XYZ file of C-alpha atoms in Angstrom:
678
model
C 93.248 -11.298 -170.610
C 94.908 -8.493 -168.643
C 94.718 -6.259 -171.691
C 90.987 -6.926 -172.061
C 90.394 -6.038 -168.414
C 92.380 -2.854 -168.778
C 90.407 -1.951 -171.893
C 87.118 -2.563 -170.084
C 88.272 -0.459 -167.176
C 89.234 2.394 -169.486
C 85.855 2.230 -171.213
C 84.114 2.306 -167.840
C 86.154 5.294 -166.716
C 85.445 7.040 -170.005
C 81.716 6.459 -169.618
C 81.816 7.665 -166.049
C 83.711 10.808 -166.962
C 81.297 11.443 -169.835
C 78.330 11.061 -167.490
C 79.890 13.429 -164.992
C 80.552 15.968 -167.757
C 76.988 15.695 -168.984
C 75.658 16.101 -165.470
C 77.868 19.140 -164.964
C 76.742 20.620 -168.275
C 73.076 20.021 -167.471
C 73.577 21.473 -164.010
C 75.212 24.559 -165.508
C 72.369 24.954 -168.013
C 69.792 24.560 -165.275
C 71.561 27.111 -163.071
C 71.722 29.538 -165.967
C 68.050 29.098 -166.721
C 67.126 29.671 -163.089
C 69.276 32.815 -163.024
C 67.684 34.173 -166.206
C 64.168 33.454 -164.927
C 64.986 35.126 -161.599
C 66.292 38.229 -163.346
C 63.211 38.344 -165.566
C 60.920 37.954 -162.563
C 62.482 40.735 -160.527
C 62.680 43.059 -163.504
C 59.248 42.418 -164.973
C 57.949 45.772 -163.583
C 60.805 47.613 -165.309
C 60.191 45.793 -168.576
C 56.477 46.585 -168.390
C 57.201 50.242 -167.677
C 59.594 50.532 -170.611
C 57.067 48.944 -172.938
C 54.084 50.826 -171.526
C 53.840 53.642 -174.045
C 53.960 51.247 -176.985
C 51.404 48.921 -175.416
C 49.168 51.873 -174.579
C 49.066 52.956 -178.190
C 48.648 49.498 -179.746
C 46.561 47.511 -177.295
C 44.647 49.728 -174.869
C 42.127 46.955 -174.223
C 44.791 44.715 -172.707
C 46.088 47.138 -170.125
C 46.673 46.103 -166.550
C 43.603 46.358 -164.296
C 45.284 49.055 -162.230
C 45.771 51.325 -165.254
C 43.884 54.585 -165.536
C 40.287 53.908 -166.665
C 40.356 56.406 -169.545
C 43.076 55.397 -172.053
C 45.131 57.739 -174.198
C 43.743 57.879 -177.749
C 46.953 58.401 -179.689
C 45.357 57.175 -182.915
C 42.929 60.053 -183.163
C 42.950 63.809 -183.338
C 39.868 66.022 -183.233
C 38.820 69.200 -184.985
C 35.856 71.453 -184.304
C 33.360 71.849 -187.154
C 29.932 73.443 -186.694
C 30.232 73.196 -182.910
C 30.967 69.465 -183.131
C 34.251 67.638 -182.578
C 35.091 65.483 -185.604
C 37.348 62.458 -185.172
C 40.263 62.283 -187.609
C 42.924 59.596 -187.966
C 46.342 60.479 -186.561
C 48.101 57.151 -187.041
C 51.807 57.912 -186.808
C 51.420 61.418 -188.226
C 53.639 64.256 -187.126
C 52.287 67.493 -185.725
C 50.347 68.275 -182.586
C 47.403 66.020 -181.853
C 44.258 67.629 -180.399
C 42.803 65.387 -177.724
C 39.101 64.658 -177.509
C 38.663 66.467 -174.207
C 40.491 69.609 -175.364
C 38.356 69.739 -178.489
C 35.182 69.136 -176.481
C 35.971 71.915 -174.016
C 36.665 74.498 -176.744
C 34.017 73.552 -179.296
C 30.454 74.815 -178.954
C 28.644 75.702 -175.742
C 30.117 75.477 -172.243
C 30.714 71.840 -171.394
C 29.932 71.559 -167.694
C 27.151 69.841 -165.748
C 24.736 71.159 -164.658
C 24.553 73.945 -167.196
C 24.786 77.434 -165.636
C 21.452 79.178 -165.140
C 22.667 82.679 -166.018
C 25.385 84.108 -168.208
C 28.673 82.450 -169.128
C 31.527 83.580 -171.370
C 34.603 81.493 -172.189
C 37.772 82.476 -174.008
C 38.655 80.393 -177.096
C 42.255 80.370 -175.838
C 43.513 77.945 -173.210
C 46.518 77.555 -170.919
C 48.331 74.543 -169.512
C 49.575 74.048 -165.963
C 50.176 71.479 -163.239
C 48.304 71.034 -159.982
C 51.534 72.035 -158.241
C 50.989 75.552 -159.628
C 47.595 76.068 -157.946
C 47.367 78.385 -154.928
C 44.537 79.584 -152.709
C 43.640 82.956 -151.230
C 40.560 83.252 -149.008
C 38.935 86.664 -148.598
C 36.430 86.602 -145.754
C 36.019 88.021 -142.264
C 34.337 84.822 -141.068
C 36.927 82.641 -139.384
C 35.011 79.346 -139.600
C 34.189 79.954 -143.259
C 37.886 80.553 -143.945
C 38.831 77.324 -142.180
C 36.187 75.327 -144.045
C 37.215 76.733 -147.431
C 40.839 75.847 -146.789
C 39.789 72.272 -146.042
C 37.642 72.230 -149.188
C 40.599 73.440 -151.231
C 42.758 70.564 -150.004
C 40.161 68.154 -151.368
C 39.932 70.175 -154.563
C 43.685 69.711 -155.032
C 43.337 65.995 -154.336
C 40.747 65.699 -157.089
C 42.967 67.661 -159.491
C 45.892 65.389 -158.708
C 43.801 62.381 -159.642
C 42.558 64.080 -162.805
C 46.181 64.805 -163.733
C 46.941 61.139 -162.986
C 49.661 61.936 -160.487
C 48.355 59.875 -157.590
C 46.319 57.333 -159.491
C 48.137 54.359 -157.983
C 47.208 55.591 -154.523
C 44.074 57.594 -155.229
C 42.365 56.535 -152.021
C 44.536 58.749 -149.850
C 42.853 61.657 -148.135
C 44.306 65.104 -147.541
C 45.267 66.118 -144.057
C 42.506 68.419 -142.890
C 44.713 70.147 -140.320
C 47.233 71.401 -142.894
C 45.125 73.803 -144.858
C 46.831 77.113 -145.545
C 47.572 77.956 -149.149
C 51.321 77.631 -148.656
C 50.986 74.296 -146.861
C 48.593 73.015 -149.494
C 51.048 73.780 -152.238
C 54.088 72.518 -150.337
C 52.451 69.236 -149.439
C 51.151 68.796 -152.959
C 54.705 69.051 -154.232
C 56.030 66.645 -151.631
C 53.295 64.095 -152.206
C 53.798 64.153 -155.962
C 57.424 62.968 -155.828
C 56.754 59.216 -155.414
C 54.045 59.308 -158.082
C 56.299 61.204 -160.482
C 59.029 58.568 -159.964
C 56.595 55.702 -160.439
C 55.020 57.092 -163.587
C 58.082 58.826 -165.018
C 58.496 56.227 -167.718
C 54.771 55.837 -168.168
C 53.600 59.403 -168.695
C 56.958 61.095 -169.144
C 58.736 63.464 -166.800
C 56.703 66.347 -165.385
C 56.462 69.151 -167.886
C 56.031 72.808 -167.131
C 52.885 74.413 -168.493
C 52.699 77.898 -169.938
C 51.357 79.196 -166.610
C 53.678 79.721 -163.664
C 50.775 79.893 -161.215
C 47.009 79.569 -160.934
C 45.836 81.770 -158.086
C 42.330 80.991 -156.836
C 40.734 83.694 -154.704
C 37.495 82.812 -152.915
C 35.561 85.745 -151.452
C 32.646 85.334 -149.018
C 31.592 88.604 -147.364
C 27.928 88.308 -146.512
C 27.043 85.167 -144.533
C 29.249 83.310 -142.074
C 26.716 80.508 -141.579
C 27.948 76.951 -142.087
C 24.667 75.302 -141.078
C 22.518 73.882 -143.844
C 19.179 75.503 -144.506
C 16.732 75.701 -147.370
C 17.363 79.437 -147.170
C 21.095 79.114 -147.931
C 22.183 81.441 -150.736
C 23.876 79.076 -153.202
C 24.605 81.609 -155.946
C 28.143 82.408 -157.073
C 30.060 84.401 -159.652
C 33.273 82.997 -161.149
C 35.759 84.965 -163.254
C 39.255 84.194 -164.514
C 41.808 86.301 -166.368
C 45.391 85.883 -167.495
C 48.075 88.255 -166.259
C 51.352 87.353 -167.981
C 52.098 83.785 -166.911
C 49.594 83.869 -164.056
C 45.939 82.907 -164.155
C 43.807 84.782 -161.641
C 40.561 83.040 -160.687
C 38.026 84.702 -158.405
C 34.939 83.054 -156.960
C 32.588 85.495 -155.246
C 29.619 84.229 -153.232
C 27.289 85.370 -150.482
C 27.824 82.170 -148.482
C 30.123 79.214 -148.080
C 27.644 77.082 -149.996
C 27.753 79.284 -153.086
C 31.556 79.346 -152.945
C 31.597 75.542 -152.753
C 29.487 75.303 -155.915
C 31.783 77.799 -157.622
C 34.736 75.542 -156.882
C 32.839 72.577 -158.391
C 32.351 74.640 -161.537
C 36.038 75.572 -161.602
C 36.936 71.885 -161.364
C 34.863 71.250 -164.485
C 36.534 74.151 -166.304
C 39.824 72.251 -165.889
C 40.723 69.147 -167.841
C 43.646 66.806 -168.405
C 45.125 66.778 -171.910
C 46.783 63.434 -172.616
C 48.919 64.978 -175.371
C 51.084 67.154 -173.109
C 50.019 65.395 -169.879
C 49.081 68.665 -168.207
C 45.947 70.308 -166.910
C 44.295 72.877 -169.163
C 41.814 75.679 -168.584
C 40.537 78.820 -170.287
C 42.574 82.013 -170.589
C 39.518 83.869 -169.294
C 36.005 82.975 -168.224
C 32.852 84.329 -166.587
C 30.100 82.214 -165.043
C 27.129 83.578 -163.099
C 25.041 80.849 -161.587
C 22.349 79.954 -159.026
C 19.957 77.004 -158.556
C 16.281 77.006 -159.521
C 15.249 74.658 -156.675
C 16.457 74.650 -153.084
C 16.217 70.907 -152.391
C 18.188 68.681 -154.782
C 18.429 65.283 -153.198
C 19.599 61.700 -153.476
C 18.256 58.999 -151.169
C 20.167 55.812 -150.348
C 18.627 52.911 -148.425
C 21.292 51.238 -146.240
C 18.953 48.745 -144.575
C 18.148 46.257 -147.304
C 21.849 46.123 -148.109
C 24.687 47.613 -146.102
C 27.007 50.148 -147.730
C 30.425 51.034 -146.401
C 31.304 54.551 -145.284
C 33.733 54.690 -148.211
C 30.943 53.941 -150.711
C 28.717 56.587 -149.144
C 31.505 59.177 -149.263
C 32.190 58.309 -152.897
C 28.517 58.934 -153.662
C 28.601 62.261 -151.843
C 31.725 63.355 -153.739
C 29.886 62.806 -157.034
C 26.861 64.659 -155.651
C 29.028 67.671 -154.894
C 30.431 67.789 -158.407
C 26.855 67.679 -159.791
C 25.671 70.296 -157.253
C 23.158 68.005 -155.559
C 22.864 69.258 -151.989
C 20.866 66.782 -149.846
C 21.936 63.216 -149.021
C 18.849 61.527 -147.596
C 20.182 58.586 -145.596
C 17.413 55.996 -145.179
C 19.333 54.460 -142.330
C 17.009 51.725 -141.048
C 14.067 49.625 -142.169
C 12.302 46.381 -141.269
C 15.111 44.304 -142.784
C 17.949 45.575 -140.582
C 18.929 48.204 -138.048
C 22.613 48.929 -138.757
C 23.013 52.032 -136.566
C 24.647 51.495 -133.137
C 22.776 53.813 -130.796
C 24.578 55.284 -127.803
C 21.493 54.858 -125.631
C 20.006 51.709 -127.132
C 22.732 49.482 -128.650
C 20.241 46.603 -128.482
C 18.683 47.936 -131.709
C 21.801 47.036 -133.697
C 22.589 43.948 -131.606
C 19.217 42.484 -132.541
C 18.817 44.117 -135.945
C 22.141 44.399 -137.808
C 23.093 41.825 -140.432
C 26.470 41.338 -138.744
C 28.861 43.127 -136.404
C 30.815 44.458 -139.382
C 27.697 45.804 -141.119
C 27.005 48.611 -138.685
C 27.433 52.374 -138.418
C 28.831 53.955 -135.276
C 28.216 57.489 -134.091
C 31.674 58.355 -135.389
C 30.772 56.927 -138.821
C 27.708 59.161 -139.084
C 29.679 62.201 -137.913
C 32.476 61.425 -140.381
C 30.025 61.162 -143.268
C 28.345 64.442 -142.277
C 31.659 66.312 -142.007
C 32.832 64.910 -145.328
C 29.529 65.842 -146.957
C 29.847 69.466 -145.823
C 33.189 69.638 -147.663
C 31.255 68.935 -150.872
C 28.315 71.205 -149.997
C 25.981 68.312 -149.187
C 23.746 68.002 -146.129
C 23.179 64.587 -144.548
C 19.519 64.012 -143.619
C 19.194 60.760 -141.635
C 15.888 58.920 -141.452
C 14.740 56.330 -138.909
C 11.560 55.240 -140.654
C 8.554 55.019 -138.317
C 6.019 53.762 -137.441
C 6.043 51.281 -140.355
C 9.206 49.743 -141.814
C 10.383 48.934 -138.283
C 10.822 45.257 -137.482
C 14.154 43.581 -136.898
C 15.991 45.323 -134.102
C 12.851 46.209 -132.134
C 12.090 42.800 -130.563
C 13.987 43.132 -127.253
C 11.500 45.297 -125.339
C 9.936 42.609 -123.133
C 13.381 41.415 -121.959
C 14.179 44.957 -120.784
C 10.789 45.437 -119.147
C 9.761 47.948 -121.811
C 6.914 45.951 -123.301
C 6.303 45.331 -126.996
C 8.080 48.071 -128.909
C 6.914 46.799 -132.291
C 4.197 44.556 -133.677
C 3.796 42.133 -136.561
C 7.566 41.503 -136.631
C 8.228 38.876 -139.331
C 4.515 38.015 -139.365
C 3.206 35.704 -142.091
C 1.592 35.767 -144.540
C 3.545 38.974 -144.995
C 1.329 40.310 -147.801
C -1.480 40.814 -145.256
C 0.550 43.011 -142.929
C 3.200 44.926 -144.911
C 4.314 45.916 -148.398
C 7.254 43.508 -148.547
C 8.835 40.982 -146.182
C 9.736 41.134 -143.390
C 6.913 42.935 -141.618
C 7.170 45.180 -138.594
C 5.425 48.254 -137.225
C 6.040 50.285 -134.063
C 3.641 50.138 -131.146
C 1.803 53.501 -131.070
C 0.572 52.988 -127.500
C 3.903 52.255 -125.839
C 5.590 55.379 -124.449
C 8.955 53.612 -124.486
C 8.732 53.602 -128.279
C 8.579 57.393 -128.353
C 11.406 57.725 -125.828
C 13.661 55.546 -127.995
C 12.823 57.653 -131.049
C 13.571 60.840 -129.098
C 16.995 59.512 -128.110
C 17.736 58.440 -131.676
C 16.765 61.874 -132.993
C 18.977 63.505 -130.353
C 21.993 61.403 -131.338
C 21.569 61.930 -135.066
C 21.080 65.685 -134.707
C 24.280 65.897 -132.672
C 26.180 63.995 -135.352
C 24.819 65.754 -138.437
C 24.544 69.290 -137.076
C 21.813 71.936 -136.796
C 19.182 71.756 -139.494
C 15.898 73.253 -140.575
C 14.757 69.956 -142.133
C 14.389 66.498 -140.584
C 12.751 63.335 -141.970
C 10.403 61.276 -139.791
C 9.441 58.565 -142.311
C 5.749 57.860 -141.821
C 5.006 55.836 -144.972
C 3.135 52.625 -145.769
C 1.472 52.045 -142.409
C -0.550 48.833 -142.605
C -3.733 49.377 -140.635
C -4.496 45.633 -140.629
C -1.379 45.104 -138.529
C -2.547 47.536 -135.862
C -6.146 46.308 -136.160
C -5.101 42.961 -134.644
C -4.333 44.805 -131.407
C -6.457 47.984 -131.522
C -9.609 47.007 -133.399
C -11.771 49.419 -131.419
C -9.675 52.481 -132.299
C -9.682 55.053 -135.075
C -6.615 53.659 -136.824
C -6.164 56.648 -139.116
C -6.289 58.931 -136.117
C -3.742 56.666 -134.434
C -1.283 57.331 -137.275
C -1.860 61.063 -136.950
C -1.274 60.890 -133.200
C 1.904 58.866 -133.743
C 3.372 61.402 -136.184
C 2.475 64.337 -133.931
C 4.046 62.536 -130.962
C 7.185 61.852 -133.005
C 7.229 65.540 -133.969
C 6.982 66.556 -130.298
C 9.857 64.214 -129.408
C 11.928 65.638 -132.258
C 11.415 69.110 -130.819
C 12.666 67.945 -127.410
C 15.664 66.263 -129.048
C 16.439 69.505 -130.906
C 16.791 71.549 -127.709
C 13.160 72.601 -127.680
C 13.147 73.974 -131.222
C 11.149 72.237 -133.914
C 12.898 72.200 -137.323
C 11.215 74.544 -139.779
C 10.447 71.647 -142.133
C 9.586 68.137 -140.926
C 9.353 65.740 -143.852
C 7.194 62.636 -144.137
C 6.618 60.250 -147.019
C 3.314 60.499 -148.857
C 0.666 57.857 -148.251
C -3.069 57.470 -148.161
C -2.893 59.026 -144.691
C -1.026 62.250 -145.438
C -4.097 63.927 -146.895
C -6.137 63.503 -143.735
C -5.134 67.129 -142.953
C -4.241 66.172 -139.384
C -0.613 67.251 -139.814
C -0.150 71.042 -139.791
C 0.989 72.233 -143.215
C 3.016 74.989 -141.596
C 5.444 72.409 -140.206
C 5.164 69.263 -142.311
C 6.481 68.837 -145.833
C 5.549 65.763 -147.840
C 7.936 63.725 -149.975
C 5.705 62.479 -152.780
C 6.815 59.050 -153.978
C 3.672 57.969 -155.858
C 3.000 58.348 -159.556
C 3.310 61.755 -161.143
C -0.299 61.625 -162.376
C -1.809 60.605 -159.040
C -4.404 62.920 -157.553
C -2.412 63.203 -154.312
C 0.018 65.577 -156.048
C -2.733 68.145 -156.501
C -4.425 67.456 -153.175
C -1.270 67.968 -151.129
C -0.561 71.288 -152.812
C -4.174 72.377 -152.462
C -3.995 71.498 -148.759
C -1.039 73.861 -148.393
C 1.820 71.381 -147.937
C 5.302 71.992 -149.254
C 6.379 69.013 -151.335
C 9.517 67.215 -152.473
C 8.884 65.212 -155.626
C 10.303 61.671 -155.886
C 7.845 60.219 -158.377
C 8.169 56.475 -158.751
C 7.580 56.665 -162.510
C 10.567 58.966 -163.078
C 12.956 59.266 -160.142
C 13.036 55.762 -158.593
C 16.393 54.400 -159.774
C 15.831 50.851 -158.474
C 13.054 50.122 -160.980
C 13.260 47.865 -164.001
C 15.284 44.904 -162.725
C 12.509 42.340 -162.412
C 10.961 40.808 -159.318
C 13.234 39.744 -156.473
C 10.517 37.514 -155.022
C 9.615 34.060 -156.295
C 6.070 35.172 -157.041
C 4.473 38.419 -158.012
C 5.439 41.121 -160.421
C 8.264 43.599 -160.007
C 7.530 46.512 -157.716
C 8.069 48.976 -160.546
C 9.057 48.849 -164.189
C 10.462 49.681 -166.653
C 14.016 50.897 -166.100
C 14.249 54.678 -165.621
C 16.781 55.909 -168.144
C 18.724 59.125 -167.623
C 16.506 60.635 -170.302
C 13.409 59.713 -168.241
C 14.951 61.400 -165.227
C 15.994 64.468 -167.200
C 12.722 65.057 -169.030
C 10.548 64.850 -165.916
C 9.187 68.325 -165.085
C 6.115 67.754 -162.906
C 5.684 71.454 -162.076
C 5.248 72.161 -165.792
C 3.089 69.154 -166.599
C 0.818 69.978 -163.659
C 0.594 73.606 -164.874
C 1.204 74.942 -161.384
C 0.573 78.596 -160.770
C 3.233 80.765 -159.156
C 1.966 80.201 -155.599
C 1.844 76.430 -155.866
C 5.189 76.265 -157.626
C 6.715 77.952 -154.572
C 5.441 75.014 -152.510
C 7.729 72.689 -154.522
C 10.941 72.598 -152.488
C 12.622 70.430 -155.114
C 13.094 66.764 -155.832
C 15.029 63.633 -155.008
C 16.098 60.450 -156.755
C 15.652 57.330 -154.637
C 17.807 54.209 -154.547
C 16.023 51.423 -152.700
C 18.374 48.497 -152.376
C 16.483 45.217 -152.484
C 18.545 44.361 -155.586
C 21.523 46.675 -155.123
C 24.625 46.278 -153.009
C 28.012 47.934 -153.088
C 28.958 46.141 -156.312
C 26.268 47.939 -158.332
C 25.909 51.190 -156.446
C 27.945 53.504 -158.700
C 26.439 52.438 -162.015
C 22.878 52.413 -160.664
C 23.268 55.984 -159.411
C 25.462 57.596 -162.049
C 25.050 59.377 -164.344
C 21.258 59.148 -163.884
C 21.417 61.129 -160.636
C 23.284 63.834 -162.535
C 20.285 64.118 -164.872
C 18.180 65.085 -161.855
C 20.892 67.532 -160.791
C 20.569 69.586 -163.970
C 16.788 69.370 -163.939
C 16.686 70.888 -160.440
C 19.622 73.280 -160.746
C 19.010 74.701 -164.214
C 15.560 73.355 -165.147
C 16.197 74.092 -168.839
C 13.110 74.880 -170.882
C 11.689 72.043 -172.940
C 11.443 73.344 -176.503
C 11.801 69.889 -178.019
C 9.469 66.949 -178.326
C 8.557 65.482 -174.939
C 10.538 62.290 -175.621
C 13.630 63.889 -177.150
C 16.714 65.159 -175.332
C 18.743 67.757 -177.289
C 22.049 66.480 -178.747
C 24.104 69.012 -176.772
C 22.737 67.507 -173.548
C 23.985 64.070 -174.669
C 27.391 65.607 -175.333
C 27.633 67.273 -171.936
C 26.363 64.362 -169.832
C 28.713 62.006 -171.676
C 31.656 64.194 -170.751
C 30.416 64.516 -167.171
C 30.200 60.747 -166.966
C 33.870 60.586 -167.996
C 34.726 63.090 -165.263
C 33.105 60.796 -162.707
C 35.132 57.858 -164.019
C 38.309 59.945 -163.695
C 37.512 60.361 -160.005
C 36.950 56.651 -159.412
C 33.148 56.496 -159.839
C 32.152 53.424 -161.866
C 29.429 55.253 -163.737
C 27.164 53.471 -166.209
C 28.046 53.734 -169.903
C 25.570 55.831 -171.884
C 26.180 54.494 -175.401
C 28.965 52.841 -177.452
C 32.275 54.639 -177.116
C 32.139 55.354 -180.841
C 29.198 57.657 -180.144
C 31.172 59.463 -177.457
C 34.127 59.896 -179.821
C 31.833 61.127 -182.581
C 29.356 63.533 -180.966
C 26.073 63.835 -182.828
C 26.444 60.818 -185.123
C 24.373 58.414 -183.027
C 21.600 60.732 -181.860
């Protein structure tokens, strides 16, 4: 019996020891697994970096969302045949691969946008370099011009850094405006590049030296020291570059800051990033002589129907500068909202903004205007009046100022305005004019001296006013309102009326009550409407924004439950590009001089910040070439030459490089194989 008990005890102890051993083994396995998983977790960035080159070549479509938007095309090389780049397989082959961009820039005609208006000569030979090798020399006796050009050059270097993919992970950083000498620019560029070079060392390889030791950019402005925008600004420039040993000497000569700025935009497009050696490339020598055909080359953005951040506006302006558009028409307010916080009348935004965060301060407007000048773009703010003024104007009675506006949110809206909500300023309340005067004063202070200001003036609904003033000449009332607004603008501008005061076209603008020596008309109606001829015959200068060609919000259906869309169909970039109203109208030389230029318009009933880039670009660039170069139309009216497709496709890629989410033009196959799809 004792033996049996001892045996049972031994078995129990054996089982217990076995269980303990198993538990220990399982615990050790679990600890090991946790350790391995921890190591893998903390080293996943390193593993991804080491595998990046292989993944980039095999599966570019599965790259991380933060990767550069234009992938390296290691599978393909390109050769130039009959001024076209032909795609050829390069799968694992030895020998130097020619990238698509390098082929495109050395095959056929000059590949920049807009095309130069005068002569251009490019060397077939190219050089490689890094942004760290770029230096600036400013040759001018005008101190403020020198300072502005040094600031511009800092931003130019920032753009080149992003093109070279050095700062892509942190591409939102802005250069320090105060550190702007050529030596500081270069020194800070080198310092800033160190973290990026460490981060991307395994991704793009260590920094390589190009065959140039330096790229010296000399900008010469001897004639005008004016930094104020004017339709009389001389925007011409002459760019040359030549190689001296291992140095590239670039000279941009212009009569004004504005011409020099455009020359720098051209230089930026004469530089490209080659993903084979991971360096910037440019021509061994070049000559470009250039000037615009039209003085006013605009883009209008409505920030009332949807709010757009300052960052989105600045991004738009940056793209405008590269395309040489020069007027940003800021449709700041409308009946839907009043996002601007006035110094004198903050009640306008308190009662009219969508939210506290969807507002623009005085500093915001000033910041946008200063940024725009860096890219050669003037900011033209517009407080639309007397129509398109509703929400934000309803606080007058509480302040003892009477009714500032009428028909605010009145129903049925179709009786009293073009779209909901309704609202129209009170033309017989002097407080209304005082508020406008103060607003003009603030905006002029923030955007700087100008010879052009926009008063609005469109789509006045006479039935709205008729409810209150049925015994009055309502057309004459509109004329009186615009003349009063003009007088208040003059007071706000230190007693000097701007040379050009713009208003939108309407059935009222041809009443001849507005003096044609002061008022210019922005024509938004159809290109075949009689008003186009009447306005010119009546002596008005005009800015064309024809709804059937240059309204970029068209073609997206109706945003209301009933009724048709405001305009259709969609305006393609070809529609924008082919529109030449001055030719179709057969204007004589005198009347053609009355055409100041044109403007694309982005009304935002169906556009917010999520769609802004691809609704604007590259269609706005099509307008840019039409107004800068205005190339002759030797082809069929509905056909765009293949070389234009090739150049705008490449320009679209340049926008994407700089962070603009531009709309795709056609399948990527067509971009990789120029001419096959057209």
